[in-house]
């Protein structure tokens, strides 16, 4: 819990400064949304975040969640992904290491992985093509292996 709160204290200052710079209001709802995001370690969509806030008795509208996510994207505290379906997924980005994603084709679970060879390839391509590469995105999609009864070896769901 301490690690989460340290990260939240850091991002709270960054977000507050960003809102001041952009002359935006510093509302309790915006900071509650920020805190909720930084308490999570998974990928989430807007509806999931909205419902989680409502279930915890926060009084926020969907519009507030959408608008706050836009501000968090602009400030660099949240990253948005489009994993091939029509629902955007978000994740916190402050203090998070570069990573890539593997998406389960059955349950849409997002698995994160980091392979230093990808950074080597990125650096090499930047050198070859004379670019200062500032980031990359890699998303793999596939079907998981199943056991002899047809259950996913990752989540146990029967896929037969």
mmCIF file of C-alpha atoms in Angstrom:
data_model
loop_
_atom_site.group_PDB
_atom_site.id
_atom_site.type_symbol
_atom_site.label_atom_id
_atom_site.label_comp_id
_atom_site.label_asym_id
_atom_site.label_seq_id
_atom_site.Cartn_x
_atom_site.Cartn_y
_atom_site.Cartn_z
ATOM 1 C CA UNK A 1 0.000 0.000 0.000
ATOM 2 C CA UNK A 2 2.881 2.381 0.726
ATOM 3 C CA UNK A 3 4.190 2.139 -2.854
ATOM 4 C CA UNK A 4 0.750 3.071 -4.218
ATOM 5 C CA UNK A 5 0.411 6.043 -1.878
ATOM 6 C CA UNK A 6 3.925 7.317 -2.689
ATOM 7 C CA UNK A 7 3.078 7.167 -6.384
ATOM 8 C CA UNK A 8 -0.240 8.866 -5.697
ATOM 9 C CA UNK A 9 1.424 11.673 -3.706
ATOM 10 C CA UNK A 10 3.798 12.252 -6.641
ATOM 11 C CA UNK A 11 1.092 12.197 -9.306
ATOM 12 C CA UNK A 12 -1.202 14.387 -7.227
ATOM 13 C CA UNK A 13 1.441 17.153 -7.280
ATOM 14 C CA UNK A 14 2.056 16.666 -11.014
ATOM 15 C CA UNK A 15 -1.672 16.760 -11.764
ATOM 16 C CA UNK A 16 -2.265 19.797 -9.539
ATOM 17 C CA UNK A 17 0.564 21.674 -11.292
ATOM 18 C CA UNK A 18 -0.783 20.623 -14.698
ATOM 19 C CA UNK A 19 -4.291 21.853 -13.847
ATOM 20 C CA UNK A 20 -2.900 25.181 -12.627
ATOM 21 C CA UNK A 21 -0.804 25.591 -15.771
ATOM 22 C CA UNK A 22 -3.820 24.890 -17.996
ATOM 23 C CA UNK A 23 -6.095 27.064 -15.833
ATOM 24 C CA UNK A 24 -8.380 24.124 -15.066
ATOM 25 C CA UNK A 25 -10.302 23.673 -11.835
ATOM 26 C CA UNK A 26 -8.783 21.453 -9.142
ATOM 27 C CA UNK A 27 -11.919 19.600 -8.046
ATOM 28 C CA UNK A 28 -12.129 16.807 -5.462
ATOM 29 C CA UNK A 29 -13.760 14.592 -8.110
ATOM 30 C CA UNK A 30 -10.762 14.893 -10.433
ATOM 31 C CA UNK A 31 -8.380 13.942 -7.651
ATOM 32 C CA UNK A 32 -10.628 11.060 -6.556
ATOM 33 C CA UNK A 33 -10.506 9.697 -10.114
ATOM 34 C CA UNK A 34 -6.726 10.091 -10.183
ATOM 35 C CA UNK A 35 -6.404 8.255 -6.866
ATOM 36 C CA UNK A 36 -8.690 5.446 -8.021
ATOM 37 C CA UNK A 37 -6.584 4.981 -11.159
ATOM 38 C CA UNK A 38 -3.349 4.890 -9.188
ATOM 39 C CA UNK A 39 -4.768 2.348 -6.743
ATOM 40 C CA UNK A 40 -5.198 -0.073 -9.661
ATOM 41 C CA UNK A 41 -2.530 -2.048 -11.421
ATOM 42 C CA UNK A 42 -4.678 -3.289 -14.293
ATOM 43 C CA UNK A 43 -6.007 -1.933 -17.574
ATOM 44 C CA UNK A 44 -9.477 -0.433 -17.401
ATOM 45 C CA UNK A 45 -12.095 1.168 -19.611
ATOM 46 C CA UNK A 46 -14.161 4.266 -18.866
ATOM 47 C CA UNK A 47 -17.286 2.329 -17.900
ATOM 48 C CA UNK A 48 -15.335 0.087 -15.523
ATOM 49 C CA UNK A 49 -13.784 3.134 -13.818
ATOM 50 C CA UNK A 50 -17.119 4.956 -13.645
ATOM 51 C CA UNK A 51 -18.892 1.970 -12.061
ATOM 52 C CA UNK A 52 -16.074 1.448 -9.587
ATOM 53 C CA UNK A 53 -16.323 5.093 -8.531
ATOM 54 C CA UNK A 54 -20.121 4.840 -8.167
ATOM 55 C CA UNK A 55 -19.822 1.607 -6.143
ATOM 56 C CA UNK A 56 -17.530 3.448 -3.724
ATOM 57 C CA UNK A 57 -20.159 6.210 -3.388
ATOM 58 C CA UNK A 58 -18.212 8.891 -5.245
ATOM 59 C CA UNK A 59 -20.545 11.398 -6.866
ATOM 60 C CA UNK A 60 -19.044 11.622 -10.343
ATOM 61 C CA UNK A 61 -20.723 11.673 -13.727
ATOM 62 C CA UNK A 62 -19.552 9.815 -16.805
ATOM 63 C CA UNK A 63 -18.731 13.212 -18.325
ATOM 64 C CA UNK A 64 -16.444 13.994 -15.380
ATOM 65 C CA UNK A 65 -14.683 10.646 -15.798
ATOM 66 C CA UNK A 66 -14.226 11.226 -19.550
ATOM 67 C CA UNK A 67 -13.048 14.817 -19.085
ATOM 68 C CA UNK A 68 -10.655 13.887 -16.292
ATOM 69 C CA UNK A 69 -9.212 11.040 -18.360
ATOM 70 C CA UNK A 70 -8.581 13.517 -21.187
ATOM 71 C CA UNK A 71 -6.680 15.774 -18.783
ATOM 72 C CA UNK A 72 -4.720 12.829 -17.408
ATOM 73 C CA UNK A 73 -3.812 11.752 -20.941
ATOM 74 C CA UNK A 74 -2.643 15.264 -21.813
ATOM 75 C CA UNK A 75 -0.585 15.442 -18.621
ATOM 76 C CA UNK A 76 1.095 12.098 -19.334
ATOM 77 C CA UNK A 77 -0.212 10.420 -16.176
ATOM 78 C CA UNK A 78 -2.388 7.931 -18.071
ATOM 79 C CA UNK A 79 -1.885 6.045 -21.333
ATOM 80 C CA UNK A 80 -4.662 4.979 -23.702
ATOM 81 C CA UNK A 81 -4.574 1.717 -25.673
ATOM 82 C CA UNK A 82 -6.733 0.360 -28.461
ATOM 83 C CA UNK A 83 -6.268 -3.405 -28.344
ATOM 84 C CA UNK A 84 -8.228 -4.229 -31.495
ATOM 85 C CA UNK A 85 -11.741 -4.089 -30.113
ATOM 86 C CA UNK A 86 -13.872 -0.974 -29.992
ATOM 87 C CA UNK A 87 -13.234 -0.232 -26.317
ATOM 88 C CA UNK A 88 -10.302 1.957 -25.343
ATOM 89 C CA UNK A 89 -8.330 0.687 -22.346
ATOM 90 C CA UNK A 90 -6.301 2.913 -20.059
ATOM 91 C CA UNK A 91 -3.499 2.387 -17.566
ATOM 92 C CA UNK A 92 -1.489 4.551 -15.223
ATOM 93 C CA UNK A 93 1.850 5.611 -16.645
ATOM 94 C CA UNK A 94 3.805 7.548 -14.021
ATOM 95 C CA UNK A 95 6.684 5.464 -12.689
ATOM 96 C CA UNK A 96 5.700 2.567 -14.926
ATOM 97 C CA UNK A 97 8.414 0.855 -16.916
ATOM 98 C CA UNK A 98 8.170 0.441 -20.675
ATOM 99 C CA UNK A 99 6.263 -2.737 -21.441
ATOM 100 C CA UNK A 100 4.252 -4.415 -24.140
ATOM 101 C CA UNK A 101 1.015 -6.378 -24.169
ATOM 102 C CA UNK A 102 -0.332 -9.807 -25.074
ATOM 103 C CA UNK A 103 -4.129 -9.995 -25.346
ATOM 104 C CA UNK A 104 -6.016 -13.245 -24.802
ATOM 105 C CA UNK A 105 -8.342 -13.863 -27.746
ATOM 106 C CA UNK A 106 -10.844 -15.686 -25.526
ATOM 107 C CA UNK A 107 -11.252 -13.568 -22.395
ATOM 108 C CA UNK A 108 -9.536 -10.290 -23.470
ATOM 109 C CA UNK A 109 -7.237 -10.417 -20.428
ATOM 110 C CA UNK A 110 -4.180 -8.212 -20.902
ATOM 111 C CA UNK A 111 -0.799 -9.727 -20.049
ATOM 112 C CA UNK A 112 2.137 -7.347 -19.751
ATOM 113 C CA UNK A 113 5.681 -8.311 -20.645
ATOM 114 C CA UNK A 114 9.033 -6.634 -21.034
ATOM 115 C CA UNK A 115 11.830 -7.946 -23.238
ATOM 116 C CA UNK A 116 15.071 -5.946 -23.460
ATOM 117 C CA UNK A 117 15.606 -7.175 -27.031
ATOM 118 C CA UNK A 118 12.732 -4.932 -28.132
ATOM 119 C CA UNK A 119 14.598 -1.904 -26.782
ATOM 120 C CA UNK A 120 17.698 -3.040 -28.673
ATOM 121 C CA UNK A 121 15.692 -3.323 -31.898
ATOM 122 C CA UNK A 122 14.109 0.083 -31.297
ATOM 123 C CA UNK A 123 17.523 1.694 -30.744
ATOM 124 C CA UNK A 124 19.024 -0.035 -33.769
ATOM 125 C CA UNK A 125 16.168 1.048 -36.065
ATOM 126 C CA UNK A 126 16.468 4.604 -34.786
ATOM 127 C CA UNK A 127 20.186 4.558 -35.611
ATOM 128 C CA UNK A 128 19.692 3.002 -39.052
ATOM 129 C CA UNK A 129 16.857 5.349 -40.032
ATOM 130 C CA UNK A 130 18.286 8.414 -38.228
ATOM 131 C CA UNK A 131 15.455 8.865 -35.732
ATOM 132 C CA UNK A 132 15.413 9.685 -32.055
ATOM 133 C CA UNK A 133 12.788 7.119 -31.117
ATOM 134 C CA UNK A 134 10.713 8.392 -28.200
ATOM 135 C CA UNK A 135 8.651 5.259 -27.604
ATOM 136 C CA UNK A 136 7.108 2.189 -29.114
ATOM 137 C CA UNK A 137 3.988 0.088 -28.823
ATOM 138 C CA UNK A 138 3.707 -3.644 -29.392
ATOM 139 C CA UNK A 139 0.518 -5.624 -28.891
ATOM 140 C CA UNK A 140 0.368 -9.348 -29.498
ATOM 141 C CA UNK A 141 -2.940 -11.184 -29.736
ATOM 142 C CA UNK A 142 -3.614 -14.891 -29.611
ATOM 143 C CA UNK A 143 -5.471 -17.872 -28.270
ATOM 144 C CA UNK A 144 -4.129 -19.539 -25.117
ATOM 145 C CA UNK A 145 -3.093 -23.157 -24.834
ATOM 146 C CA UNK A 146 -5.645 -25.515 -23.311
ATOM 147 C CA UNK A 147 -5.243 -28.590 -21.134
ATOM 148 C CA UNK A 148 -6.630 -32.031 -21.968
ATOM 149 C CA UNK A 149 -10.130 -31.043 -20.766
ATOM 150 C CA UNK A 150 -10.180 -27.882 -22.889
ATOM 151 C CA UNK A 151 -9.482 -25.450 -20.023
ATOM 152 C CA UNK A 152 -7.329 -22.373 -20.562
ATOM 153 C CA UNK A 153 -3.961 -22.975 -18.892
ATOM 154 C CA UNK A 154 -3.875 -19.314 -17.809
ATOM 155 C CA UNK A 155 -7.320 -18.644 -16.317
ATOM 156 C CA UNK A 156 -8.883 -22.112 -16.114
ATOM 157 C CA UNK A 157 -11.927 -21.158 -18.214
ATOM 158 C CA UNK A 158 -13.300 -24.045 -20.244
ATOM 159 C CA UNK A 159 -12.855 -23.239 -23.928
ATOM 160 C CA UNK A 160 -14.093 -26.538 -25.409
#
